[in-house]
Amino acid sequence: MKRLFLLLFVVLANMNFLQAQDAYPRFSIKYGPWVQNVTETSFTVVWCSPEESMAFVEVAPDDGSAYEAKERTRFYDTVMGRRVCSKMHRVTVTGLESGKRYRYRVIGRNLIDDSDPYRIVYGKENNAGSKKRIFTVKTYDYKAEKCRFSMVNDQHQRFEQYKSLMESVSGDSRDFVVLNGDIVSYTARLDTNMHYTFGPIKNLACAIPSVFVIGNHESRGHEFYRLPEAYPTPTGEFYYTFRQGPAAFIVLNAAEDKPDHSVEYSDYARFDEYRKQQLEWLKKAVQDPLVADAPVKICLMHIPAIADPNSWYGQLWANEHFVPVLNEAGVDLMLSGHHHKFFVREKGSCGNDFPILSNSNLERLECEITQDGKIRVQCFDIDEKKVRDLTF
């Protein structure tokens, strides 16, 4: 009889637990996923969930086989060997082959109760959205014949404009998308930053890597310090290098455009120290074979390193300190934004041994780089009309 009562108690307890699980919101994704920090053998998936949850990324080769029938590998977000339960999620997928396309999906379960650290309760495990929500992404290939990418900048939270500029971009024909700064006007909340950065390109960002180049406006606002949560980089800083096909990319952060003591910064600015730290890193980074051996070298920096009579402090600092190192490294082109208009400073115009191009905020830049060192840049307006076609 006691065994019967015990069995009944267990059954009722499990029923109550299952009912509690059903009553709790299902695991879902609020922003994302988006792909960053891609190499020949890895990529990182980032997303934000509305509830605290514990999730993982499931990966399989995109080889034409049925996804359900294919053996899949799971990758987890962990710290010191323990899985992370949070609203912000970053999972790095490793052990991949270069130039190969992979399928992935995000699966998780919401946190219900963690008041007892030895008996944490979670909801049901489920795929975010539906079982059919499977994404694909391709690893980089350093030996590829071409490198092709799109670039936008200075959207300043103009959701529909940004969406229209990127509407025709396909992940099948691009290696990545460059977000070259000031996609938002400030980072008062990380939620707002993610909404305006990835909301307009949500169907693209899940399938094509996004290269985040921080602008001076992203550094403003109360939650600016949380930006690394959403934009992982190889160095953990917003200056880093990467390679795709014939091109090596040097991503730099020119920081703010005015001196540190400017009243607009309310005494929070210590950008001179940061830029000096970055300069020391740059001197070593350009000697890395990943960069040094590349047929073409491109610098991505939101504020162009030009020295004109009207140049502000940040530009002059970058021109005086970054440009000589980039010259010695043999950089072929700098791509920037910041000025909200298109212009090119030709080689030699301000101590630069390479052209400096500033893209308009009303145009999408398309770039193709080939093994013979040719760089073709085309710009398209919001109506998808080609307005520029340049070769460097």
CSV table of C-alpha atoms in Angstrom, one decimal:
chain,number,residue,atom,x,y,z
A,1,MET,CA,0.0,0.0,0.0
A,2,LYS,CA,2.8,2.4,0.9
A,3,ARG,CA,4.4,1.7,-2.5
A,4,LEU,CA,1.1,2.5,-4.2
A,5,PHE,CA,0.8,5.8,-2.4
A,6,LEU,CA,4.5,6.6,-3.2
A,7,LEU,CA,3.9,5.8,-6.9
A,8,LEU,CA,0.8,8.0,-6.9
A,9,PHE,CA,2.7,10.8,-5.3
A,10,VAL,CA,5.4,10.6,-7.9
A,11,VAL,CA,2.9,10.6,-10.8
A,12,LEU,CA,1.0,13.6,-9.4
A,13,ALA,CA,4.3,15.5,-8.8
A,14,ASN,CA,5.4,14.8,-12.4
A,15,MET,CA,2.0,15.9,-13.7
A,16,ASN,CA,2.2,19.2,-11.7
A,17,PHE,CA,5.8,19.7,-13.0
A,18,LEU,CA,4.7,19.1,-16.6
A,19,GLN,CA,1.7,21.4,-16.2
A,20,ALA,CA,4.1,24.1,-14.8
A,21,GLN,CA,6.3,23.6,-17.8
A,22,ASP,CA,3.4,24.0,-20.2
A,23,ALA,CA,2.2,27.1,-18.4
A,24,TYR,CA,5.6,28.8,-18.8
A,25,PRO,CA,6.4,30.7,-22.1
A,26,ARG,CA,8.2,28.6,-24.7
A,27,PHE,CA,11.8,29.3,-25.5
A,28,SER,CA,12.0,31.9,-28.2
A,29,ILE,CA,14.3,34.5,-29.8
A,30,LYS,CA,13.8,38.2,-29.4
A,31,TYR,CA,16.7,39.4,-31.6
A,32,GLY,CA,18.7,37.2,-33.9
A,33,PRO,CA,20.4,35.0,-34.5
A,34,TRP,CA,23.3,36.7,-36.3
A,35,VAL,CA,26.6,35.2,-37.3
A,36,GLN,CA,30.0,36.9,-36.4
A,37,ASN,CA,33.6,36.1,-35.9
A,38,VAL,CA,33.9,33.7,-38.8
A,39,THR,CA,37.2,31.9,-39.7
A,40,GLU,CA,38.0,28.9,-42.0
A,41,THR,CA,37.1,26.5,-39.2
A,42,SER,CA,34.6,28.3,-36.9
A,43,PHE,CA,31.8,30.8,-36.6
A,44,THR,CA,29.9,32.4,-33.7
A,45,VAL,CA,26.1,32.6,-33.4
A,46,VAL,CA,24.6,35.4,-31.2
A,47,TRP,CA,21.0,36.0,-30.2
A,48,CYS,CA,18.9,37.5,-27.5
A,49,SER,CA,15.9,35.7,-25.8
A,50,PRO,CA,13.0,37.5,-24.0
A,51,GLU,CA,13.4,35.2,-21.0
A,52,GLU,CA,16.5,33.8,-19.2
A,53,SER,CA,17.2,30.5,-20.9
A,54,MET,CA,19.8,27.8,-21.4
A,55,ALA,CA,20.3,27.0,-25.1
A,56,PHE,CA,22.7,25.4,-27.6
A,57,VAL,CA,23.4,25.5,-31.3
A,58,GLU,CA,22.9,22.3,-33.3
A,59,VAL,CA,25.0,22.0,-36.5
A,60,ALA,CA,25.1,19.7,-39.6
A,61,PRO,CA,26.8,19.9,-43.0
A,62,ASP,CA,24.6,21.5,-45.7
A,63,ASP,CA,25.2,18.5,-48.0
A,64,GLY,CA,21.7,17.9,-49.3
A,65,SER,CA,20.8,15.3,-46.8
A,66,ALA,CA,17.6,15.5,-44.8
A,67,TYR,CA,18.4,17.5,-41.7
A,68,GLU,CA,16.4,15.3,-39.3
A,69,ALA,CA,18.2,12.2,-40.6
A,70,LYS,CA,21.7,13.7,-40.4
A,71,GLU,CA,24.0,13.2,-37.3
A,72,ARG,CA,24.2,16.7,-35.7
A,73,THR,CA,26.7,18.2,-33.3
A,74,ARG,CA,25.8,20.4,-30.4
A,75,PHE,CA,27.7,23.5,-29.3
A,76,TYR,CA,27.1,25.2,-25.9
A,77,ASP,CA,27.7,28.6,-24.4
A,78,THR,CA,29.9,27.9,-21.4
A,79,VAL,CA,32.0,29.7,-18.8
A,80,MET,CA,34.5,27.7,-16.7
A,81,GLY,CA,32.9,24.5,-17.9
A,82,ARG,CA,29.4,25.4,-16.9
A,83,ARG,CA,26.5,26.2,-19.3
A,84,VAL,CA,25.3,29.8,-19.2
A,85,CYS,CA,21.7,30.7,-18.5
A,86,SER,CA,21.0,34.2,-19.7
A,87,LYS,CA,19.1,36.5,-22.1
A,88,MET,CA,22.2,37.1,-24.2
A,89,HIS,CA,23.7,34.1,-25.9
A,90,ARG,CA,26.9,33.5,-27.8
A,91,VAL,CA,27.9,30.1,-29.1
A,92,THR,CA,31.1,29.4,-31.0
A,93,VAL,CA,31.0,26.5,-33.5
A,94,THR,CA,34.4,24.9,-34.1
A,95,GLY,CA,36.0,22.1,-36.0
A,96,LEU,CA,34.6,23.0,-39.4
A,97,GLU,CA,36.1,22.9,-42.9
A,98,SER,CA,37.1,25.9,-44.9
A,99,GLY,CA,34.7,27.2,-47.6
A,100,LYS,CA,31.9,24.8,-46.6
A,101,ARG,CA,28.3,25.6,-45.9
A,102,TYR,CA,26.7,24.4,-42.7
A,103,ARG,CA,23.1,24.2,-41.4
A,104,TYR,CA,22.4,25.3,-37.8
A,105,ARG,CA,19.5,25.9,-35.5
A,106,VAL,CA,19.0,27.2,-32.0
A,107,ILE,CA,17.4,25.0,-29.3
A,108,GLY,CA,16.8,26.0,-25.7
A,109,ARG,CA,14.6,25.9,-22.6
A,110,ASN,CA,13.5,28.8,-20.4
A,111,LEU,CA,14.5,29.1,-16.8
A,112,ILE,CA,11.5,28.6,-14.4
A,113,ASP,CA,13.0,28.6,-11.0
A,114,ASP,CA,16.6,28.7,-9.8
A,115,SER,CA,15.9,29.6,-6.1
A,116,ASP,CA,17.4,26.2,-5.2
A,117,PRO,CA,20.9,26.0,-6.8
A,118,TYR,CA,20.7,22.2,-6.5
A,119,ARG,CA,17.3,21.8,-8.1
A,120,ILE,CA,17.0,24.3,-10.9
A,121,VAL,CA,13.7,24.0,-12.9
A,122,TYR,CA,13.5,24.7,-16.7
A,123,GLY,CA,10.7,24.6,-19.2
A,124,LYS,CA,10.4,22.3,-22.1
A,125,GLU,CA,13.3,22.2,-24.6
A,126,ASN,CA,12.2,23.4,-28.1
A,127,ASN,CA,13.6,24.8,-31.3
A,128,ALA,CA,13.1,28.6,-31.4
A,129,GLY,CA,10.1,29.3,-33.6
A,130,SER,CA,9.6,25.9,-35.2
A,131,LYS,CA,11.5,22.8,-36.3
A,132,LYS,CA,11.7,24.2,-39.8
A,133,ARG,CA,13.7,27.3,-38.6
A,134,ILE,CA,17.1,26.1,-39.9
A,135,PHE,CA,19.7,28.5,-41.1
A,136,THR,CA,22.8,28.1,-43.2
A,137,VAL,CA,26.2,29.8,-43.1
A,138,LYS,CA,29.5,29.3,-45.0
A,139,THR,CA,33.0,29.4,-43.5
A,140,TYR,CA,35.7,31.6,-44.9
A,141,ASP,CA,38.2,30.2,-47.4
A,142,TYR,CA,41.6,31.9,-47.5
A,143,LYS,CA,42.3,30.3,-50.9
A,144,ALA,CA,39.1,31.5,-52.5
A,145,GLU,CA,39.5,33.3,-55.9
A,146,LYS,CA,37.3,36.2,-54.9
A,147,CYS,CA,36.0,38.1,-51.8
A,148,ARG,CA,32.7,39.8,-52.1
A,149,PHE,CA,30.9,41.9,-49.5
A,150,SER,CA,28.3,44.6,-49.0
A,151,MET,CA,28.7,47.7,-46.7
A,152,VAL,CA,26.4,50.2,-45.1
A,153,ASN,CA,27.1,52.9,-42.6
A,154,ASP,CA,25.5,55.9,-40.7
A,155,GLN,CA,21.9,54.7,-40.7
A,156,HIS,CA,21.3,56.3,-37.3
A,157,GLN,CA,18.2,54.1,-36.5
A,158,ARG,CA,16.5,54.8,-39.8
A,159,PHE,CA,14.9,51.4,-39.9
A,160,GLU,CA,13.1,51.5,-43.2
A,161,GLN,CA,15.9,53.2,-45.1
A,162,TYR,CA,18.4,50.6,-43.8
A,163,LYS,CA,16.0,47.8,-44.7
A,164,SER,CA,15.5,49.1,-48.2
A,165,LEU,CA,19.2,49.5,-48.9
A,166,MET,CA,19.8,45.9,-47.9
A,167,GLU,CA,16.7,44.3,-49.3
A,168,SER,CA,18.3,42.9,-52.5
A,169,VAL,CA,21.4,41.5,-50.8
A,170,SER,CA,21.6,37.7,-50.9
A,171,GLY,CA,23.8,35.5,-48.7
A,172,ASP,CA,24.5,33.3,-51.6
A,173,SER,CA,26.5,35.9,-53.5
A,174,ARG,CA,28.3,37.7,-50.5
A,175,ASP,CA,30.9,36.5,-48.1
A,176,PHE,CA,29.8,39.0,-45.4
A,177,VAL,CA,28.2,42.4,-44.7
A,178,VAL,CA,30.2,45.3,-43.2
A,179,LEU,CA,28.3,47.5,-40.8
A,180,ASN,CA,30.7,50.4,-40.8
A,181,GLY,CA,29.6,52.4,-37.8
A,182,ASP,CA,26.8,54.6,-36.5
A,183,ILE,CA,24.0,52.2,-37.4
A,184,VAL,CA,22.5,53.6,-34.2
A,185,SER,CA,22.8,57.1,-32.7
A,186,TYR,CA,23.8,55.9,-29.3
A,187,THR,CA,23.6,52.8,-27.1
A,188,ALA,CA,21.4,53.9,-24.3
A,189,ARG,CA,20.1,50.3,-24.1
A,190,LEU,CA,21.7,47.3,-25.8
A,191,ASP,CA,18.2,46.2,-26.7
A,192,THR,CA,17.7,49.3,-28.9
A,193,ASN,CA,21.1,48.8,-30.5
A,194,MET,CA,20.3,45.2,-31.4
A,195,HIS,CA,16.8,46.1,-32.7
A,196,TYR,CA,18.1,48.8,-35.1
A,197,THR,CA,21.2,46.9,-36.1
A,198,PHE,CA,19.8,43.5,-36.9
A,199,GLY,CA,16.0,44.1,-37.1
A,200,PRO,CA,16.1,45.5,-40.6
A,201,ILE,CA,18.4,42.6,-41.9
A,202,LYS,CA,17.1,39.8,-39.7
A,203,ASN,CA,16.6,37.4,-42.6
A,204,LEU,CA,20.1,38.1,-43.9
A,205,ALA,CA,22.1,38.3,-40.6
A,206,CYS,CA,21.3,34.7,-39.7
A,207,ALA,CA,22.9,33.4,-42.9
A,208,ILE,CA,25.7,35.8,-43.7
A,209,PRO,CA,28.5,37.0,-41.4
A,210,SER,CA,28.2,40.6,-40.2
A,211,VAL,CA,31.5,42.5,-39.6
A,212,PHE,CA,30.8,45.1,-37.0
A,213,VAL,CA,33.0,48.3,-37.2
A,214,ILE,CA,32.2,50.5,-34.2
A,215,GLY,CA,31.3,54.1,-34.9
A,216,ASN,CA,31.7,57.1,-32.6
A,217,HIS,CA,27.9,57.1,-31.9
A,218,GLU,CA,27.8,53.5,-30.8
A,219,SER,CA,30.3,54.4,-28.1
A,220,ARG,CA,27.7,56.9,-26.6
A,221,GLY,CA,24.9,56.0,-24.2
A,222,HIS,CA,24.6,54.2,-20.9
A,223,GLU,CA,25.0,50.6,-22.0
A,224,PHE,CA,27.9,51.2,-24.4
A,225,TYR,CA,30.0,48.8,-22.3
A,226,ARG,CA,27.7,45.9,-23.2
A,227,LEU,CA,28.5,46.1,-26.9
A,228,PRO,CA,31.0,43.2,-26.7
A,229,GLU,CA,28.1,40.9,-25.6
A,230,ALA,CA,26.5,41.4,-29.0
A,231,TYR,CA,29.5,41.8,-31.2
A,232,PRO,CA,32.2,39.2,-30.5
A,233,THR,CA,35.5,39.7,-32.2
A,234,PRO,CA,38.8,37.7,-32.5
A,235,THR,CA,40.5,40.1,-30.0
A,236,GLY,CA,37.6,40.9,-27.7
A,237,GLU,CA,38.2,44.5,-28.8
A,238,PHE,CA,36.7,46.6,-31.7
A,239,TYR,CA,40.0,46.4,-33.5
A,240,TYR,CA,40.9,43.1,-35.1
A,241,THR,CA,41.9,41.4,-38.3
A,242,PHE,CA,40.4,38.7,-40.5
A,243,ARG,CA,40.9,37.1,-43.9
A,244,GLN,CA,38.7,36.0,-46.8
A,245,GLY,CA,40.0,34.8,-50.1
A,246,PRO,CA,42.7,37.2,-51.5
A,247,ALA,CA,41.9,40.0,-49.0
A,248,ALA,CA,43.0,40.6,-45.4
A,249,PHE,CA,41.0,43.1,-43.4
A,250,ILE,CA,42.2,45.4,-40.7
A,251,VAL,CA,39.4,46.7,-38.6
A,252,LEU,CA,40.2,49.8,-36.5
A,253,ASN,CA,38.3,52.0,-34.0
A,254,ALA,CA,39.0,55.7,-34.4
A,255,ALA,CA,36.8,56.3,-31.4
A,256,GLU,CA,35.3,59.8,-30.9
A,257,ASP,CA,35.9,62.7,-33.3
A,258,LYS,CA,36.5,65.4,-30.7
A,259,PRO,CA,39.3,65.7,-28.0
A,260,ASP,CA,38.7,63.9,-24.7
A,261,HIS,CA,38.2,67.1,-22.7
A,262,SER,CA,35.2,68.2,-24.9
A,263,VAL,CA,32.2,69.1,-22.8
A,264,GLU,CA,30.0,66.7,-24.8
A,265,TYR,CA,31.7,63.7,-23.3
A,266,SER,CA,30.9,64.7,-19.7
A,267,ASP,CA,34.4,63.6,-18.5
A,268,TYR,CA,33.9,59.9,-19.6
A,269,ALA,CA,36.3,60.1,-22.5
A,270,ARG,CA,39.8,58.4,-22.3
A,271,PHE,CA,40.0,57.8,-26.0
A,272,ASP,CA,43.6,58.9,-26.5
A,273,GLU,CA,44.8,56.2,-24.1
A,274,TYR,CA,42.6,53.7,-26.0
A,275,ARG,CA,44.0,54.7,-29.4
A,276,LYS,CA,47.6,54.5,-28.2
A,277,GLN,CA,46.9,50.9,-27.0
A,278,GLN,CA,45.3,50.1,-30.3
A,279,LEU,CA,48.3,51.6,-32.2
A,280,GLU,CA,50.7,49.2,-30.4
A,281,TRP,CA,48.5,46.3,-31.3
A,282,LEU,CA,48.3,47.5,-35.0
A,283,LYS,CA,52.1,47.5,-35.3
A,284,LYS,CA,52.2,43.8,-34.5
A,285,ALA,CA,48.9,42.8,-36.2
A,286,VAL,CA,50.1,43.9,-39.7
A,287,GLN,CA,53.1,41.5,-39.4
A,288,ASP,CA,50.9,38.5,-38.8
A,289,PRO,CA,51.1,36.2,-42.0
A,290,LEU,CA,47.3,36.3,-42.1
A,291,VAL,CA,47.6,40.0,-43.1
A,292,ALA,CA,51.2,40.3,-44.4
A,293,ASP,CA,50.8,37.4,-46.9
A,294,ALA,CA,47.5,38.5,-48.4
A,295,PRO,CA,47.5,39.8,-52.0
A,296,VAL,CA,45.1,42.6,-51.0
A,297,LYS,CA,44.8,44.5,-47.7
A,298,ILE,CA,41.8,46.6,-46.8
A,299,CYS,CA,41.4,48.8,-43.7
A,300,LEU,CA,37.8,49.3,-42.3
A,301,MET,CA,37.4,52.3,-40.0
A,302,HIS,CA,34.3,54.4,-39.5
A,303,ILE,CA,36.1,57.7,-39.3
A,304,PRO,CA,38.3,58.2,-42.3
A,305,ALA,CA,41.9,59.0,-41.5
A,306,ILE,CA,42.1,62.2,-43.6
A,307,ALA,CA,43.9,65.5,-42.8
A,308,ASP,CA,41.9,68.3,-44.4
A,309,PRO,CA,41.7,71.9,-43.2
A,310,ASN,CA,38.3,71.0,-41.7
A,311,SER,CA,39.3,67.6,-40.2
A,312,TRP,CA,38.3,67.1,-36.6
A,313,TYR,CA,40.6,65.8,-33.9
A,314,GLY,CA,39.9,62.0,-34.3
A,315,GLN,CA,40.6,62.1,-38.0
A,316,LEU,CA,43.9,64.0,-37.5
A,317,TRP,CA,45.0,61.6,-34.8
A,318,ALA,CA,44.3,58.6,-37.0
A,319,ASN,CA,46.0,60.2,-39.9
A,320,GLU,CA,49.1,61.0,-37.9
A,321,HIS,CA,49.5,57.7,-36.1
A,322,PHE,CA,47.5,54.9,-37.9
A,323,VAL,CA,48.3,55.9,-41.5
A,324,PRO,CA,52.1,55.5,-41.4
A,325,VAL,CA,51.7,51.9,-40.0
A,326,LEU,CA,49.1,51.1,-42.7
A,327,ASN,CA,51.4,52.6,-45.4
A,328,GLU,CA,54.3,50.4,-44.3
A,329,ALA,CA,51.9,47.4,-44.3
A,330,GLY,CA,51.0,48.0,-47.9
A,331,VAL,CA,47.3,48.7,-47.4
A,332,ASP,CA,45.4,49.1,-50.7
A,333,LEU,CA,42.2,50.8,-49.6
A,334,MET,CA,40.5,52.3,-46.6
A,335,LEU,CA,36.7,52.1,-46.4
A,336,SER,CA,34.9,54.5,-44.1
A,337,GLY,CA,31.7,56.5,-43.5
A,338,HIS,CA,31.0,59.2,-40.8
A,339,HIS,CA,30.5,62.1,-43.2
A,340,HIS,CA,27.2,61.0,-44.6
A,341,LYS,CA,28.4,61.7,-48.1
A,342,PHE,CA,30.6,59.9,-50.7
A,343,PHE,CA,34.1,61.1,-51.5
A,344,VAL,CA,37.5,59.6,-52.2
A,345,ARG,CA,40.8,61.0,-51.0
A,346,GLU,CA,43.3,59.9,-53.6
A,347,LYS,CA,46.6,58.2,-52.8
A,348,GLY,CA,49.2,60.8,-51.6
A,349,SER,CA,46.6,63.5,-50.8
A,350,CYS,CA,47.3,63.5,-47.0
A,351,GLY,CA,50.2,61.3,-46.3
A,352,ASN,CA,48.3,58.2,-47.4
A,353,ASP,CA,49.8,55.6,-49.8
A,354,PHE,CA,46.3,54.2,-50.5
A,355,PRO,CA,42.9,55.7,-51.4
A,356,ILE,CA,40.5,56.6,-48.6
A,357,LEU,CA,36.8,56.1,-49.5
A,358,SER,CA,34.0,57.5,-47.4
A,359,ASN,CA,30.6,56.0,-48.3
A,360,SER,CA,27.3,57.9,-48.3
A,361,ASN,CA,24.7,57.0,-45.7
A,362,LEU,CA,22.2,56.8,-48.6
A,363,GLU,CA,24.0,54.2,-50.5
A,364,ARG,CA,25.0,50.6,-50.2
A,365,LEU,CA,28.6,49.8,-51.3
A,366,GLU,CA,29.4,46.5,-53.0
A,367,CYS,CA,33.0,45.4,-53.2
A,368,GLU,CA,34.6,42.6,-55.1
A,369,ILE,CA,38.3,41.7,-54.7
A,370,THR,CA,40.2,39.3,-56.9
A,371,GLN,CA,43.5,37.4,-56.7
A,372,ASP,CA,45.1,39.7,-59.2
A,373,GLY,CA,44.8,42.6,-56.8
A,374,LYS,CA,41.8,44.3,-58.5
A,375,ILE,CA,39.3,46.0,-56.2
A,376,ARG,CA,36.0,47.0,-57.8
A,377,VAL,CA,33.6,49.2,-55.8
A,378,GLN,CA,30.0,49.8,-56.9
A,379,CYS,CA,27.4,51.9,-55.0
A,380,PHE,CA,23.6,51.6,-55.2
A,381,ASP,CA,21.0,54.0,-53.9
A,382,ILE,CA,17.8,53.2,-52.0
A,383,ASP,CA,16.0,52.5,-55.3
A,384,GLU,CA,18.7,49.9,-56.3
A,385,LYS,CA,20.1,52.2,-59.0
A,386,LYS,CA,23.8,52.0,-59.5
A,387,VAL,CA,25.3,55.4,-58.9
A,388,ARG,CA,29.1,54.6,-58.9
A,389,ASP,CA,31.5,52.1,-60.4
A,390,LEU,CA,35.1,52.4,-59.4
A,391,THR,CA,38.2,50.3,-59.7
A,392,PHE,CA,41.3,50.5,-57.5
